[in-house]
Amino acid sequence: MSSEVTRGDGQTAGAAYAISAYLLWGLLPLYFLLLSPTGPWELVAWRVVLSLVFCALLLTVTRGWKALGLIIRQPKLLGLTALAGVLIYINWQVFVIGTLNGQVVETSLGYFINPITTVLLGVFVLRERIRVAQWAAIGIAAVAVVVIVVVYGSFPWIALSLTASFGVYGLIKKKIGPAVDAVSGLTLESLWLIPIAVLQLILVAVTPAGITMGQNGVWHAVLLGLAGVATAVPLLLFAAGTRRIDLTLIGMIQFITPIMQFLLGVVVLGEAMPPARWVGFILVWVAIAVFVVDMLLAARRGRRAQRPELV
């Protein structure tokens, strides 16, 4: 009985961690918009630098430097963390550019189709076999992208860049597995990106606008200084959640973020949603519905297969 209670408590805590992570990710566009007049290139640079500072503090508090040292001695793991760093940099930069240029709705599209992108990567990279319903979801999502490109007349490069970068990032993280803990992983990913961040800050500094940090009041400086915390905390909550709950539940919870971003873009920021764009999004939502229903049915069949037969 006690083991069942403990498992139930772990599931509840895991769901709470995961939901918190996705809620925070859903609110990120609002946070970035509060940082005006900081531009996307300066913002991502500070995000990298301050994430490294925050992770270093966490490693000190949790005494994780020894674990980091063991990872550094493994060239293969170092190479994978460097690749993960490049991918998450692309994701961060594209997301911030989209947010600060009034394209929050398109960023939500990228995260709506991300689970389907993950399935595609599993098929073509890991040689996984998928079910008919999953192929149907992929086909519907592809039609949605074609509708947005042809009928709406705009190539959704932000959405596709976001889903591709985060999808491959997830694939790399899966390959790394438990060999690298969440804090050490983010520390190394941020460390690899420091040269890029420094270069971006130098280039921003020589523009007419210059660096905004410290030039727009105390409140702006404090908010910008929290960029590292805003980056690291959701990632750490997500890692804590995925260790405690089933992937099926994670698959359901992950739609919190794009739903929040879509509502933020349409309702709060008033971004345009002409009929052709609605058609594209509705097709994406149909694909997601097919995907989620298939996932739930597969999970139910799996539980039945594991249940002992009554004698």
Short mmCIF file of N, CA and C in Angstrom, two decimals, residues 102-106 108 258-274 277-278 281 285:
data_model
loop_
_atom_site.label_atom_id
_atom_site.label_comp_id
_atom_site.label_asym_id
_atom_site.label_seq_id
_atom_site.Cartn_x
_atom_site.Cartn_y
_atom_site.Cartn_z
N GLY A 102 6.16 40.62 -33.45
CA GLY A 102 4.72 40.45 -33.59
C GLY A 102 4.28 39.17 -34.26
N GLN A 103 5.03 38.06 -34.03
CA GLN A 103 4.68 36.79 -34.65
C GLN A 103 4.59 35.68 -33.60
N VAL A 104 3.93 36.00 -32.49
CA VAL A 104 3.75 35.04 -31.40
C VAL A 104 2.87 33.88 -31.86
N VAL A 105 1.86 34.16 -32.69
CA VAL A 105 0.98 33.10 -33.19
C VAL A 105 1.79 32.07 -33.99
N GLU A 106 2.72 32.55 -34.80
CA GLU A 106 3.52 31.60 -35.59
C GLU A 106 4.47 30.79 -34.70
N SER A 108 3.66 29.76 -31.80
CA SER A 108 2.79 28.72 -31.24
C SER A 108 2.60 27.58 -32.23
N PRO A 258 1.84 25.96 -26.43
CA PRO A 258 1.36 26.59 -27.67
C PRO A 258 -0.05 27.15 -27.55
N ILE A 259 -0.90 26.54 -26.73
CA ILE A 259 -2.25 27.09 -26.53
C ILE A 259 -2.16 28.47 -25.89
N MET A 260 -1.31 28.59 -24.86
CA MET A 260 -1.13 29.89 -24.20
C MET A 260 -0.56 30.92 -25.17
N GLN A 261 0.43 30.51 -25.96
CA GLN A 261 1.06 31.44 -26.90
C GLN A 261 0.08 31.87 -27.99
N PHE A 262 -0.74 30.93 -28.47
CA PHE A 262 -1.73 31.26 -29.49
C PHE A 262 -2.74 32.27 -28.94
N LEU A 263 -3.27 32.02 -27.74
CA LEU A 263 -4.24 32.93 -27.14
C LEU A 263 -3.61 34.30 -26.86
N LEU A 264 -2.37 34.29 -26.43
CA LEU A 264 -1.66 35.53 -26.17
C LEU A 264 -1.52 36.35 -27.45
N GLY A 265 -1.15 35.67 -28.54
CA GLY A 265 -0.97 36.37 -29.81
C GLY A 265 -2.27 36.93 -30.37
N VAL A 266 -3.34 36.12 -30.30
CA VAL A 266 -4.61 36.52 -30.92
C VAL A 266 -5.41 37.46 -30.02
N VAL A 267 -5.56 37.08 -28.74
CA VAL A 267 -6.45 37.82 -27.84
C VAL A 267 -5.77 39.05 -27.22
N VAL A 268 -4.55 38.87 -26.73
CA VAL A 268 -3.88 39.95 -26.01
C VAL A 268 -3.15 40.90 -26.96
N LEU A 269 -2.39 40.33 -27.91
CA LEU A 269 -1.58 41.17 -28.80
C LEU A 269 -2.29 41.53 -30.10
N GLY A 270 -3.44 40.91 -30.35
CA GLY A 270 -4.24 41.26 -31.52
C GLY A 270 -3.59 40.97 -32.86
N GLU A 271 -2.83 39.86 -32.96
CA GLU A 271 -2.21 39.51 -34.24
C GLU A 271 -3.27 39.05 -35.25
N ALA A 272 -3.02 39.30 -36.51
CA ALA A 272 -4.00 39.01 -37.57
C ALA A 272 -4.20 37.51 -37.74
N MET A 273 -5.47 37.11 -37.90
CA MET A 273 -5.83 35.72 -38.18
C MET A 273 -6.86 35.69 -39.30
N PRO A 274 -6.43 35.94 -40.54
CA PRO A 274 -7.36 35.86 -41.68
C PRO A 274 -7.86 34.43 -41.87
N ARG A 277 -5.43 31.55 -42.65
CA ARG A 277 -4.57 31.15 -41.53
C ARG A 277 -5.36 30.30 -40.55
N TRP A 278 -6.64 30.63 -40.32
CA TRP A 278 -7.49 29.81 -39.47
C TRP A 278 -7.59 28.39 -40.02
N PHE A 281 -4.42 26.50 -39.16
CA PHE A 281 -4.36 26.13 -37.74
C PHE A 281 -5.37 25.05 -37.39
N TRP A 285 -4.72 21.46 -35.63
CA TRP A 285 -5.42 20.97 -34.44
C TRP A 285 -6.08 19.61 -34.69
#
